[in-house]
Amino acid sequence: GSSFKAQKTGRTSRDSASAMASRSLRPLTQVLRTLQRVQKVHPRALHAGRPALDRARVAESLKASQALASHQLPADHHIFEDADLELLHNLGIHTEWVQHNASPGTLYDEALRYEKGSAILSTGALAAFSGAKTGRSPVDKRVVYESTTSDDVWWGAVNIPLSENTFKINRERAIDYLNTRERLYVFDGFAGWDPEHRYKIRVITSRAYHALFMHNMLIRPTEEELANFGQPDYTIYNAGAFPANRATEGMTSGTSVSLNFKTGEVVILGTQYAGEMKKGVFTIMNYLLPKRGILSMHASANEGKDGDVTIFFGLSGTGKTTLSADEHRLLIGDDEHAWTDRGIFNIEGGCYAKAIGLTREKEPEIWDAIRFGALLENVVFDSRTGEVDYNDSSITENTRVSYPLEYIPNVKIPAVGGHPKNIIMLTCDAFGVLPPVSKLTPSQAMYHFISGYTAKVAGTEEGVTEPTATFSACFGAPFMVWHPAKYAELLAEKMAKHNVNAWLINTGWTGGAYGSGHRMSLKDTRAIIDAIHSGDLAKVEYENMSRFNLQVPKSCPNVDTQILMPNKTWKNQEDFEHTAVKLATLFKENFKKFEEGCSDDIRAAAPE
């Protein structure tokens, strides 16, 4: 590659020591970078411990996935003369060692040299450690209260107001910290695969790990798009290694993730968890898109051979990622989408999947995506062999893997689709009351969308000893900016216009609640979804489930009819009735805060 012309001439002793310590890593990283630059693909698995690379492994590494073979990858923009330092100088940042849209190989090299906990794993993926924070900090999220957007935002526990003055203090604190760093990383990318509705995002960070993460999660620009990128719509200042000042008005801890819609900026302090950037972008889109009449959705999506699109809404643990990965259908995306007048599009350029308990048998697509360019966060691995123990939760239960969409073999690029034919709302009902599948009326679809129900089970959180109902409006309350009614109205309008079928699927318990019943089998759930996609489930007879007034099919291809009506799977009917009353009451109590502004039809969809 080209020489680093902006390199400072006076190296510190620490830099010299780091350079000497990293010499043994240079041969491998140079091979990886050369392979990527010459072949225009990401090498697959340069692994099996740490032996010397033989010809067979190199040959295997050069095989492109089906998606990568036809997809244009961005050029390597890591040299200093390619980084326009004015893009930072104008913000008050004067660090000279700046890498702009660096390639994964370059970022590997930087992370291995300068970031504790980084390592190349046996699969070729990069391991990274996020520090004390290993998950999002929703209680530390703030939205600036200012005149241009104050009437739009749903203020409260989700969107906590922050003064413009405090935001300026946090921004200055972040910039001051970034100015103390000897090296910075800038990544410019897009949010939204539809060119008419995409936004330009710039990330400025002091960690190569964060730059690689956003390289995977944003939509990577082509060389021409990067050259014409111009000014971003939103800028993320990630100074997460430096804490917020607790004494500042509006700060309750050393962590702060603050968003200013007026200035188009996000400031991150006191947390190095990469997911804060991803969900920061999603929060931005959850404000901007509905303002234009576009529905933003916390959902996965896939497409059949005939172009039929299915959307899967669901909270964590309901199977949203697993069920949208279907060998007979193209994946559009696994987490964030938008619905326009032309159809749907994925907001992201990559996937961010849970890694705890991961096996190839359960999640083959995710397993095979863990290779060069992928990023494994907070996993435990053998430092000698680089093998990951996916069952080890000693760092966190929330171990994660980030990888580009193109690493999924049956992904659709560009990640756009037509109008949905089916919408599936997933719930993991640990009370064992809801049926494995029911067909929803439009009013019921709105009710369950606004409710966003699932359940936690014992062991998932400290102090949880029995099933606990969890309600998250629109299946993504922490990321919603407008009142939930705004998103529900857009969904109702689009469902009616395009005659979309809505289904409620329980991936939770059957034959009793958690502790006495058992988890719904993935085989049965997949058979139900296959019957939805084939149209067979729409043709069968239905019967009403009392109390919840759900339409339950009497039969379903390749599924035992005995499991379809929940009470028939319980040994004790009195226990079932008691549990059903309990769950119905929880639904009604939760919905009270949404009743005002909802139509009579939606309110009537509540359980009895």
Tab-separated table of C-alpha atoms in Angstrom, residues 437-439 503 535-545 550-557 561 564-565 568:
chain	number	residue	atom	x	y	z
A	437	VAL	CA	-50.416	-19.828	15.627
A	438	SER	CA	-53.516	-17.671	15.216
A	439	LYS	CA	-54.798	-15.460	12.408
A	503	TRP	CA	-50.408	-13.858	12.228
A	535	GLY	CA	-51.040	-20.472	1.456
A	536	ASP	CA	-52.240	-23.802	2.919
A	537	LEU	CA	-52.902	-22.372	6.391
A	538	ALA	CA	-55.295	-19.782	5.008
A	539	LYS	CA	-57.470	-22.582	3.534
A	540	VAL	CA	-58.133	-24.630	6.708
A	541	GLU	CA	-61.017	-24.313	9.180
A	542	TYR	CA	-60.598	-22.118	12.256
A	543	GLU	CA	-62.094	-22.093	15.733
A	544	ASN	CA	-62.260	-19.336	18.330
A	545	MET	CA	-60.056	-19.400	21.434
A	550	LEU	CA	-58.071	-15.599	18.649
A	551	GLN	CA	-58.827	-17.547	15.473
A	552	VAL	CA	-56.917	-20.835	15.784
A	553	PRO	CA	-56.578	-23.303	12.876
A	554	LYS	CA	-58.078	-26.758	13.454
A	555	SER	CA	-55.280	-28.315	11.411
A	556	CYS	CA	-51.915	-27.456	9.891
A	557	PRO	CA	-49.811	-29.517	7.469
A	561	THR	CA	-53.410	-31.014	15.623
A	564	LEU	CA	-52.917	-26.130	18.130
A	565	MET	CA	-55.463	-25.272	20.869
A	568	LYS	CA	-55.891	-29.232	25.128
